[in-house]
């Protein structure tokens, strides 16, 4: 509970006189007298205690539909099983968790072009001329073709290792060679074959496989499988890339089911010695690295995915979606991504927005547009046998109540002759409305009264007013600034502020003079109080803002940090126990400074000052903190820790520190927690 000042005997007499002589004053409406016989009562919602409300929020000069905030989502225990789509998702074997049903699915095919540097590729061409012992392992060319002895050439290539993930499954492999020259225009069919004997790049020749040992084949020219892996027909003079499918050989190399001795490229059936000239291709030693031989590999890795598209969620009224949160367990390498979409119908139709990109982390702001309903999509991924597990998903939202009412207390001025015109000052976007009605039988019946209605014929009895607020788009609210009712009086009176009384007006002077004298005396007894610093602290312990006056003793970061540490520890010790409520206030002293702390729903306000705190400080701090929490809710309730969005809050704190904490109620009474 708040720390209230004790009642002192010296106060009893002034309060007793006030109780005896003070007229019956209503805080709302405020009454003004345009003339001695004309009055206007204006309701500006300055005191919520003067109204009965339902789904309406009040502050000075503003009545609006109450904000409704909440969250929807799935929290296990069978809720995931209500999803509209479950693709490779298991929601039954581990109750309350959504996991992958099959973690051994092959992932999407990946294409990899492997254009090796010389160290990654052994290549050479075999030439029957010059004694058939020449080695061309450093040549930038690979020659292929039979052009009559001694111009008979074949090319050989071998990749000692393929650059694939260890858990990859090879789907296909293509050999690509770039032909830069055709020595004759003859159309040549070129085939590729498995090599069947190991060889060395700098030792192999037409006769030998390593510079000293002969090929097994009679007449040399390399040992190879005569059955071609693939062939390209009719190569003439067109330069460019030519492609052969070598998948069977590459799969065996990768799986280790056959020795990797590489590939031989030759003129198809060149052993028949049909002279078709020679085609020249680039080797791995070509100066232009982009034209060197390459392997185009297609493979997959075990990377199972699953998709859950939730049931349709939402309050069913137009809503601003705020934040998305989720809870998941993620073994190494696994991932869970979340997306949202929104719409106006409980059935997925054309009103629904597209799926958003994946949100970066839990707590991200929802980027889907406003809508009455929402849906989330969760994608689970694993590159191994371990599955991620989705435990819960929550979507936060805010909207206004679709309708609300406020009812004033009965109003009846003394010496009433007749009621006058009833007016309302309200604003609102299309689809919103504010209507008036009045009652003279304590709300048993209500009579609609359009703005501007004359109530001249209404009986001279106490009257209550009802304002009904409605909206067909709950992201919007009508706003009523004031309601006024004119009336005519029988006798003299008037003045700037008219307070309905029974008896002559001069009686008012006695309590007002006593009140003024007593207020002055109390102010002199209290002494001066100067507020120097104001701290706004989040419920989780973070400092949101600190503002300091010109006379602040906290002029360096060390002093600010020290005071904040004391305040934060005091908040932890004094408020975070069972029974602490919104509006509680506490005090403590640091050296010659008084620190007063007010507790809100999700914020704490700490005021540092010198001197004895005035009694109205408690009420002023409680009301000011409530106003901050209400007006800055969207920014501060889920504050992200950055200063970018708290400029308006800082201005409010500065104004309160400068003069707002000194605000004194009309009657000088001590403020209590509401």
XYZ file of C-alpha atoms in Angstrom:
674
model
C 0.000 0.000 0.000
C 1.068 3.624 -0.472
C 2.787 5.467 2.367
C 0.170 8.023 3.513
C 0.965 10.909 5.847
C -0.660 10.700 9.311
C -3.509 12.995 10.266
C -2.360 15.835 12.510
C -4.626 17.543 15.090
C -3.954 20.978 13.578
C -5.729 19.854 10.412
C -8.983 18.803 12.056
C -10.508 22.285 12.512
C -10.022 23.492 8.893
C -11.418 20.250 7.528
C -14.341 20.369 9.926
C -15.234 23.893 8.790
C -14.966 22.830 5.135
C -17.232 19.846 5.689
C -19.834 22.051 7.319
C -19.801 24.981 4.919
C -18.631 23.600 1.549
C -21.386 23.245 -1.040
C -22.032 19.961 -2.852
C -19.517 20.269 -5.702
C -19.298 17.796 -8.568
C -15.853 17.504 -10.186
C -17.470 16.897 -13.563
C -19.343 18.652 -15.167
C -17.803 22.111 -15.033
C -20.464 24.812 -15.004
C -20.045 28.272 -16.518
C -22.513 31.190 -16.514
C -22.687 33.146 -19.785
C -25.218 35.359 -18.023
C -26.969 35.656 -14.684
C -29.803 33.399 -15.841
C -28.018 31.132 -18.311
C -25.769 28.197 -17.434
C -23.808 25.636 -19.421
C -22.685 22.335 -17.937
C -19.765 20.737 -19.748
C -18.636 17.140 -19.183
C -14.933 16.734 -20.118
C -14.244 13.409 -18.344
C -11.796 14.986 -15.942
C -12.786 12.647 -13.110
C -13.581 9.022 -14.042
C -15.240 8.553 -10.655
C -18.146 10.667 -11.937
C -19.031 8.124 -14.633
C -20.152 4.567 -15.072
C -18.351 3.089 -18.081
C -18.332 -0.109 -20.096
C -15.600 -0.646 -22.715
C -14.703 3.058 -22.599
C -11.442 4.673 -21.499
C -11.447 8.172 -20.022
C -8.898 10.899 -19.620
C -9.217 14.653 -19.436
C -10.850 15.877 -22.636
C -11.122 12.416 -24.188
C -13.522 9.502 -24.070
C -12.755 6.650 -26.459
C -13.402 2.978 -26.888
C -11.247 0.875 -24.597
C -8.258 -0.894 -26.067
C -8.408 -4.672 -26.045
C -5.112 -6.539 -26.188
C -4.465 -10.227 -26.167
C -2.781 -13.102 -27.905
C -3.784 -16.176 -29.844
C -1.769 -19.182 -30.844
C -1.018 -22.826 -30.206
C 0.514 -24.075 -27.018
C 0.682 -27.834 -27.525
C -1.697 -30.217 -25.748
C -3.502 -31.067 -28.973
C -3.635 -27.559 -30.447
C -0.987 -28.273 -33.103
C -3.147 -31.167 -34.304
C -5.825 -28.652 -35.396
C -3.495 -27.236 -38.069
C -4.889 -26.919 -41.598
C -1.710 -28.416 -43.106
C 0.736 -30.954 -41.677
C 3.404 -31.914 -44.212
C 6.000 -34.294 -42.733
C 5.039 -33.049 -39.264
C 4.359 -35.359 -36.309
C 2.139 -33.895 -33.550
C 1.164 -37.107 -31.751
C 4.264 -39.084 -30.754
C 5.483 -36.321 -28.419
C 2.369 -34.614 -26.978
C 2.655 -30.838 -26.933
C 5.462 -30.806 -29.511
C 5.522 -30.585 -33.312
C 8.503 -32.457 -34.780
C 9.574 -33.820 -38.162
C 7.920 -37.092 -39.054
C 10.738 -38.295 -41.334
C 14.274 -36.953 -40.868
C 15.857 -39.035 -43.667
C 14.229 -37.370 -46.638
C 16.633 -36.234 -49.354
C 16.925 -32.501 -49.563
C 16.562 -30.385 -52.635
C 18.951 -31.077 -55.497
C 22.037 -28.851 -55.526
C 24.024 -28.067 -58.678
C 27.777 -27.595 -58.408
C 30.108 -26.646 -61.279
C 33.596 -27.907 -60.442
C 36.178 -26.134 -62.632
C 39.387 -27.473 -61.201
C 42.733 -25.728 -60.912
C 45.764 -27.712 -62.172
C 46.391 -29.202 -58.713
C 42.842 -30.652 -58.654
C 42.818 -32.257 -62.100
C 45.249 -34.617 -63.836
C 44.980 -34.271 -67.629
C 47.148 -35.059 -70.614
C 46.839 -36.082 -74.254
C 48.412 -39.176 -75.815
C 50.150 -38.798 -79.204
C 51.284 -41.673 -81.378
C 53.962 -39.613 -83.169
C 57.562 -38.853 -82.194
C 58.202 -42.376 -81.022
C 54.928 -42.386 -79.044
C 56.716 -41.527 -75.810
C 55.991 -37.775 -75.601
C 54.289 -36.411 -72.444
C 52.075 -33.312 -72.602
C 50.952 -33.003 -68.975
C 51.834 -29.299 -68.936
C 50.185 -28.522 -72.269
C 47.308 -26.025 -72.302
C 45.573 -28.240 -74.898
C 43.882 -31.602 -75.155
C 44.002 -33.037 -78.710
C 41.491 -35.625 -79.964
C 41.262 -37.332 -83.392
C 42.807 -39.626 -85.995
C 44.552 -37.683 -88.771
C 46.639 -40.513 -90.098
C 49.888 -41.704 -88.554
C 51.603 -40.116 -86.710
C 48.760 -37.683 -85.942
C 46.659 -39.931 -83.729
C 45.633 -38.364 -80.367
C 43.473 -39.155 -77.367
C 42.841 -37.093 -74.175
C 42.761 -38.453 -70.619
C 41.429 -36.696 -67.473
C 41.124 -37.682 -63.782
C 39.726 -35.846 -60.722
C 41.370 -37.347 -57.617
C 38.554 -35.990 -55.392
C 35.050 -34.631 -55.899
C 34.129 -31.520 -53.837
C 30.904 -32.881 -52.317
C 29.666 -32.978 -48.700
C 30.518 -36.258 -47.056
C 26.817 -37.150 -46.691
C 25.910 -36.219 -50.275
C 24.159 -38.484 -52.730
C 25.416 -37.867 -56.285
C 22.595 -37.663 -58.808
C 24.421 -36.772 -62.032
C 27.774 -35.698 -63.464
C 28.553 -34.057 -66.826
C 31.996 -33.521 -68.363
C 32.340 -30.234 -70.256
C 35.259 -29.372 -72.519
C 35.790 -26.140 -74.433
C 36.838 -26.658 -78.109
C 38.798 -23.672 -79.352
C 40.122 -25.026 -82.705
C 39.144 -27.597 -85.354
C 42.162 -28.451 -87.535
C 39.833 -29.788 -90.254
C 36.139 -29.170 -90.921
C 35.305 -32.901 -90.915
C 32.344 -33.906 -88.779
C 33.687 -36.028 -85.923
C 31.843 -38.077 -83.307
C 33.649 -37.854 -79.975
C 33.064 -40.419 -77.207
C 34.132 -40.736 -73.557
C 35.169 -43.972 -71.798
C 36.179 -45.225 -68.365
C 39.926 -45.655 -67.914
C 40.830 -49.087 -66.529
C 44.473 -48.565 -65.538
C 45.992 -46.027 -63.186
C 48.282 -43.429 -64.805
C 50.305 -40.346 -63.968
C 49.844 -36.885 -65.431
C 53.545 -36.229 -66.093
C 54.566 -39.796 -66.971
C 51.830 -41.056 -69.254
C 52.325 -41.230 -73.015
C 50.951 -43.174 -75.983
C 53.153 -46.131 -75.027
C 53.370 -45.975 -71.198
C 51.029 -45.182 -68.319
C 53.738 -43.846 -66.020
C 56.806 -43.234 -68.217
C 58.280 -46.712 -67.783
C 55.446 -49.269 -67.855
C 53.465 -50.013 -71.011
C 49.735 -49.882 -71.289
C 48.049 -53.253 -71.389
C 46.432 -52.406 -74.717
C 48.278 -53.693 -77.770
C 49.781 -50.757 -79.593
C 49.306 -48.391 -76.622
C 46.952 -45.440 -76.556
C 45.650 -46.066 -73.014
C 43.608 -48.773 -71.294
C 39.859 -48.055 -71.363
C 36.437 -49.662 -71.496
C 35.507 -49.887 -75.185
C 31.840 -49.269 -74.316
C 31.375 -45.529 -74.365
C 29.771 -43.688 -71.434
C 28.424 -41.044 -73.823
C 29.146 -39.413 -77.168
C 28.688 -36.125 -78.989
C 28.144 -36.474 -82.732
C 29.057 -34.311 -85.705
C 31.545 -31.888 -84.163
C 32.853 -29.725 -87.015
C 34.304 -26.242 -86.555
C 31.946 -24.597 -84.039
C 33.917 -23.504 -80.985
C 32.423 -23.607 -77.496
C 31.457 -26.004 -74.743
C 30.652 -29.660 -75.451
C 29.065 -31.891 -72.832
C 29.215 -35.639 -72.093
C 27.272 -37.519 -69.431
C 29.701 -39.408 -67.186
C 27.233 -40.112 -64.330
C 27.781 -43.923 -64.068
C 31.534 -43.544 -63.654
C 31.296 -40.574 -61.251
C 28.739 -42.373 -59.052
C 31.088 -45.358 -58.774
C 34.012 -43.095 -57.872
C 31.951 -41.314 -55.193
C 30.487 -44.495 -53.731
C 33.848 -46.314 -53.910
C 32.357 -49.187 -55.919
C 34.912 -48.810 -58.726
C 38.456 -47.471 -58.941
C 38.808 -43.876 -60.110
C 41.198 -44.006 -63.084
C 39.487 -41.155 -64.891
C 38.066 -40.636 -68.386
C 39.462 -41.116 -71.893
C 38.182 -38.900 -74.750
C 38.651 -40.093 -78.325
C 37.320 -39.948 -81.866
C 34.591 -42.579 -81.939
C 36.024 -45.886 -83.263
C 39.335 -44.249 -84.075
C 40.888 -47.717 -84.120
C 39.240 -48.081 -87.551
C 41.657 -45.339 -88.636
C 39.205 -43.165 -90.523
C 40.974 -39.828 -90.917
C 38.779 -37.002 -89.628
C 41.463 -34.575 -88.548
C 41.823 -33.214 -85.001
C 39.778 -31.210 -82.506
C 41.601 -29.075 -79.913
C 40.182 -28.516 -76.398
C 41.573 -26.516 -73.465
C 43.229 -28.360 -70.562
C 43.553 -27.422 -66.855
C 46.755 -25.564 -67.759
C 44.977 -23.114 -70.072
C 45.779 -19.478 -69.352
C 42.081 -18.519 -69.273
C 40.842 -20.335 -66.146
C 37.187 -19.914 -67.156
C 37.733 -22.205 -70.186
C 39.341 -25.116 -68.359
C 37.573 -28.522 -68.145
C 34.733 -28.717 -65.691
C 32.413 -31.213 -64.057
C 28.791 -30.230 -63.469
C 27.618 -32.216 -60.419
C 24.074 -32.536 -59.102
C 23.628 -33.961 -55.609
C 21.435 -34.020 -52.522
C 22.121 -34.229 -48.799
C 19.817 -35.546 -46.071
C 17.953 -32.328 -45.213
C 14.392 -33.066 -44.301
C 11.839 -30.288 -44.035
C 8.288 -30.196 -42.718
C 5.564 -27.559 -42.836
C 2.778 -26.773 -40.353
C 0.121 -24.233 -41.339
C -1.959 -23.408 -38.278
C -5.668 -23.248 -37.815
C -7.237 -19.827 -38.382
C -6.699 -17.663 -35.295
C -7.941 -14.266 -34.177
C -10.559 -12.332 -32.246
C -12.848 -12.073 -35.282
C -12.812 -8.280 -35.343
C -10.498 -5.952 -37.253
C -7.223 -6.098 -35.392
C -3.730 -4.641 -35.442
C -1.286 -7.530 -35.090
C 1.682 -6.694 -32.879
C 4.303 -9.370 -32.241
C 5.015 -13.042 -32.849
C 6.804 -15.273 -30.354
C 7.631 -18.939 -30.387
C 9.442 -21.508 -28.308
C 11.442 -24.327 -29.890
C 14.305 -26.699 -29.153
C 16.972 -26.733 -31.864
C 19.606 -29.501 -32.019
C 22.808 -28.496 -33.825
C 22.203 -27.555 -37.455
C 18.393 -27.591 -37.218
C 16.103 -24.614 -37.675
C 12.508 -23.433 -37.260
C 11.188 -20.472 -39.270
C 7.858 -18.675 -38.806
C 5.721 -16.723 -41.288
C 2.268 -15.095 -40.970
C -0.639 -13.970 -43.093
C -3.907 -12.200 -42.205
C -7.387 -11.820 -43.648
C -10.944 -10.696 -43.089
C -12.643 -14.095 -43.381
C -12.410 -17.228 -41.206
C -11.937 -19.121 -44.478
C -8.776 -18.579 -46.503
C -9.905 -16.477 -49.473
C -8.895 -13.520 -51.632
C -8.977 -11.130 -48.661
C -5.937 -12.834 -47.150
C -2.485 -11.335 -47.502
C 0.512 -13.290 -48.861
C 2.818 -15.085 -46.452
C 5.436 -12.806 -44.938
C 9.160 -13.557 -45.154
C 10.518 -15.548 -42.222
C 10.710 -13.570 -38.981
C 14.275 -13.222 -37.700
C 13.646 -14.123 -34.058
C 10.919 -14.572 -31.429
C 9.451 -11.235 -30.384
C 9.605 -9.779 -33.897
C 6.907 -7.285 -34.929
C 4.271 -8.868 -37.174
C 4.448 -7.347 -40.654
C 1.131 -8.711 -41.932
C -1.569 -6.025 -42.395
C -4.550 -5.515 -40.097
C -7.154 -8.230 -40.269
C -9.758 -10.058 -38.236
C -7.955 -13.388 -38.513
C -4.390 -14.625 -38.756
C -2.497 -17.808 -39.516
C 1.119 -18.799 -39.030
C 3.295 -21.175 -41.017
C 6.130 -23.030 -39.278
C 8.854 -24.685 -41.343
C 11.068 -27.237 -39.564
C 14.463 -28.229 -41.031
C 17.188 -30.710 -40.185
C 20.338 -31.826 -42.024
C 20.626 -34.936 -39.853
C 18.585 -37.522 -37.999
C 17.822 -35.030 -35.197
C 14.584 -33.064 -35.405
C 13.827 -29.586 -34.071
C 10.733 -29.368 -31.873
C 8.187 -26.545 -31.924
C 6.613 -26.085 -28.477
C 4.411 -23.003 -28.790
C 3.521 -20.061 -31.047
C 1.853 -16.833 -29.914
C 0.543 -13.882 -31.976
C -0.180 -10.668 -30.078
C -2.875 -8.216 -31.144
C -4.528 -4.954 -30.149
C -7.885 -3.514 -31.122
C -10.680 -1.357 -29.750
C -13.873 -2.726 -28.298
C -16.609 -2.691 -30.980
C -18.892 -0.627 -28.740
C -18.955 1.028 -25.349
C -21.027 3.334 -23.189
C -20.438 5.910 -20.492
C -23.117 7.286 -18.175
C -22.813 10.496 -16.166
C -24.065 11.041 -12.650
C -27.409 12.872 -12.372
C -27.121 16.632 -12.764
C -29.606 19.191 -11.417
C -28.719 22.852 -10.843
C -30.550 24.947 -8.249
C -33.240 27.396 -9.437
C -33.655 25.562 -12.773
C -36.255 27.082 -15.097
C -35.727 24.986 -18.218
C -33.244 22.752 -19.946
C -31.542 23.991 -23.110
C -29.541 22.585 -26.041
C -27.569 19.320 -25.803
C -24.292 19.278 -27.778
C -21.437 16.871 -28.271
C -17.931 17.481 -29.592
C -16.576 14.305 -31.143
C -14.379 13.170 -34.023
C -13.951 9.873 -35.814
C -13.031 8.196 -39.069
C -15.692 6.685 -41.333
C -17.328 3.695 -39.724
C -17.263 5.201 -36.213
C -20.038 7.012 -34.376
C -20.949 8.611 -31.041
C -24.605 9.003 -30.019
C -26.319 10.682 -27.048
C -29.290 9.787 -24.875
C -30.636 11.075 -21.575
C -32.540 9.580 -18.659
C -34.514 11.070 -15.752
C -35.422 7.812 -14.031
C -31.984 6.545 -12.961
C -31.382 4.803 -16.288
C -34.596 2.793 -16.441
C -35.392 4.389 -19.799
C -33.217 6.362 -22.217
C -34.351 8.950 -24.740
C -32.106 9.391 -27.836
C -30.960 12.988 -28.327
C -29.139 13.886 -31.546
C -26.484 16.596 -31.156
C -28.105 20.021 -31.104
C -31.345 18.701 -29.647
C -33.364 21.128 -27.559
C -34.502 19.722 -24.209
C -36.702 22.734 -23.437
C -39.770 20.547 -22.892
C -38.033 17.972 -20.736
C -39.267 17.848 -17.110
C -37.302 19.775 -14.499
C -35.785 16.743 -12.854
C -32.198 15.472 -12.428
C -30.797 14.317 -15.743
C -28.173 11.705 -16.610
C -26.457 11.537 -19.975
C -25.348 8.436 -21.845
C -22.761 8.433 -24.650
C -22.620 5.340 -26.858
C -19.470 4.785 -28.928
C -19.448 2.295 -31.813
C -17.087 1.307 -34.607
C -17.291 -1.192 -37.459
C -13.498 -1.201 -37.782
C -11.970 -2.050 -34.420
C -8.629 -0.534 -35.369
C -10.425 2.842 -35.123
C -12.289 4.587 -32.348
C -14.531 7.641 -32.174
C -13.265 10.243 -29.714
C -15.586 12.430 -27.654
C -13.966 15.635 -26.394
C -16.887 16.974 -24.403
C -20.663 16.986 -23.938
C -22.473 20.193 -22.981
C -25.994 20.976 -21.805
C -27.425 24.487 -21.574
C -30.130 25.552 -19.112
C -31.945 28.632 -17.774
C -32.064 29.747 -14.143
C -34.614 31.671 -12.144
C -32.463 33.958 -10.013
C -29.251 35.987 -10.102
C -25.856 34.387 -9.889
C -23.176 33.667 -12.349
C -19.505 34.329 -12.435
C -16.594 32.613 -14.041
C -17.175 29.316 -12.253
C -20.659 28.504 -11.116
C -21.100 25.843 -8.447
C -24.715 24.754 -7.918
C -25.682 25.505 -4.285
C -28.663 25.890 -2.051
C -28.771 29.371 -0.464
C -27.234 32.721 -1.297
C -23.993 32.803 -3.228
C -22.029 34.713 -0.553
C -21.965 31.576 1.608
C -19.354 30.236 -0.806
C -16.869 32.906 0.243
C -16.445 31.590 3.780
C -15.095 28.122 2.929
C -13.054 29.474 0.009
C -11.323 32.047 2.224
C -10.657 29.437 4.886
C -9.352 27.077 2.206
C -6.995 29.699 0.795
C -5.639 30.649 4.237
C -5.184 27.027 5.274
C -3.435 26.105 1.996
C -1.006 29.003 2.431
C -0.283 28.032 6.026
C 0.356 24.420 5.095
C 2.660 25.465 2.248
C 4.695 27.653 4.624
C 4.965 24.852 7.170
C 6.054 22.321 4.611
C 9.032 24.289 3.345
C 10.392 24.156 -0.168
C 10.646 20.895 -2.128
C 12.691 20.739 -5.367
C 12.489 17.740 -7.686
C 15.860 17.210 -9.390
C 15.733 13.885 -11.242
C 13.142 11.483 -12.645
C 13.745 7.815 -13.532
C 11.386 5.633 -15.622
C 12.172 1.959 -15.049
C 10.715 -1.078 -16.859
C 9.243 -3.898 -14.790
C 12.111 -6.161 -15.922
C 14.642 -3.805 -14.288
C 15.895 -1.887 -17.329
C 16.231 1.896 -17.209
C 13.957 3.323 -19.911
C 14.669 7.040 -19.434
C 16.198 9.464 -16.950
C 15.668 13.218 -17.058
C 17.344 15.784 -14.771
C 16.563 19.379 -13.952
C 18.964 22.309 -14.097
C 19.774 21.875 -10.416
C 20.296 18.124 -10.662
C 23.186 16.835 -8.541
C 23.467 13.846 -10.907
C 25.580 15.514 -13.597
C 27.871 12.621 -14.533
C 27.340 9.028 -15.620
C 28.820 7.619 -12.395
C 26.355 9.528 -10.230
C 23.419 8.564 -12.473
C 24.491 4.911 -12.423
C 24.829 4.923 -8.653
C 21.397 6.441 -8.067
C 19.763 4.077 -10.575
C 21.371 1.083 -8.827
C 19.918 2.228 -5.483
C 16.466 2.798 -6.979
C 16.469 -0.530 -8.834
C 17.470 -2.421 -5.684
C 14.767 -0.606 -3.688
C 12.158 -1.536 -6.311
C 13.266 -5.166 -6.182
C 13.181 -5.344 -2.370
C 10.011 -3.336 -1.738
C 7.611 -4.026 -4.612
C 8.352 -7.475 -5.971
C 6.748 -9.339 -3.165
C 3.326 -10.881 -2.870
C 0.699 -8.231 -2.410
C 2.356 -5.328 -4.225
C -0.242 -3.585 -6.401
C -0.383 -1.010 -9.179
C -0.428 2.465 -7.675
C 1.627 1.580 -4.560
C 4.142 4.270 -3.529
C 7.267 3.972 -1.409
C 9.829 6.431 -0.049
C 13.456 6.188 0.984
C 16.252 8.682 1.651
C 19.726 8.899 0.094
C 21.907 11.409 1.964
C 19.879 14.669 1.811
C 17.602 13.546 -1.021
C 14.152 11.994 -0.838
C 13.283 9.312 -3.401
C 9.611 8.521 -4.054
C 8.771 5.452 -6.181
C 5.399 4.692 -7.801
C 4.457 1.260 -9.195
C 2.409 0.813 -12.362
C 1.279 -2.198 -14.387
C 4.638 -2.566 -16.138
C 6.658 0.541 -15.202
C 8.128 2.176 -12.105
C 8.529 5.966 -11.683
C 11.154 7.264 -9.266
C 11.347 10.989 -8.354
C 14.462 12.336 -6.623
C 14.164 15.624 -4.750
C 15.433 17.785 -1.920
C 13.202 18.817 0.962
C 9.947 17.424 2.324
C 7.763 15.942 -0.461
C 4.380 17.691 -0.730
C 1.355 15.519 0.095
C -0.077 15.836 -3.434
C 3.098 14.246 -4.886
C 1.823 10.718 -4.355
C -1.396 11.196 -6.266
C 0.295 13.202 -9.016
C 2.915 10.488 -9.574
C 0.335 7.696 -9.620
C -1.871 9.520 -12.135
C 1.066 10.558 -14.293
C 2.443 6.979 -14.409
C -0.993 5.661 -15.334
C -1.192 8.218 -18.164
C 2.235 7.194 -19.498
C 1.352 3.489 -19.420
C -1.908 4.148 -21.245
C -0.708 6.614 -23.878
C 2.682 4.991 -24.560
C 1.597 1.356 -24.233
C 2.507 0.406 -27.807
C 6.079 1.652 -27.327
C 6.876 0.773 -23.714
C 5.043 -2.431 -22.803
C 7.298 -4.500 -25.066
C 10.157 -1.993 -25.118
C 13.033 -3.122 -27.393
C 15.718 -1.268 -25.427
C 16.335 1.439 -28.057
C 15.797 5.182 -27.568
C 14.373 5.775 -31.068
C 10.690 5.463 -30.108
C 10.609 7.140 -26.697
C 10.896 10.794 -27.687
C 7.313 11.598 -26.687
C 7.792 9.767 -23.388
C 10.897 11.854 -22.670
C 8.983 15.069 -23.311
C 6.260 13.948 -20.894
C 8.853 13.154 -18.198
C 10.565 16.525 -18.666
C 7.248 18.373 -18.298
C 6.334 16.434 -15.161
C 9.732 17.102 -13.583
C 9.500 20.807 -14.391
C 6.059 21.483 -12.952
C 3.684 18.521 -13.201
C 4.585 17.023 -9.833
C 3.445 20.279 -8.149
C -0.129 20.091 -9.457
C -2.486 20.612 -6.554
C -6.195 19.574 -6.527
C -8.798 22.312 -6.306
C -9.601 21.581 -2.674
C -6.012 20.999 -1.606
C -6.917 17.499 -0.379
C -4.347 14.787 -0.068
C -4.183 12.522 -3.092
C -4.717 8.872 -2.539
C -4.056 5.862 -4.683
C -6.931 5.153 -6.986
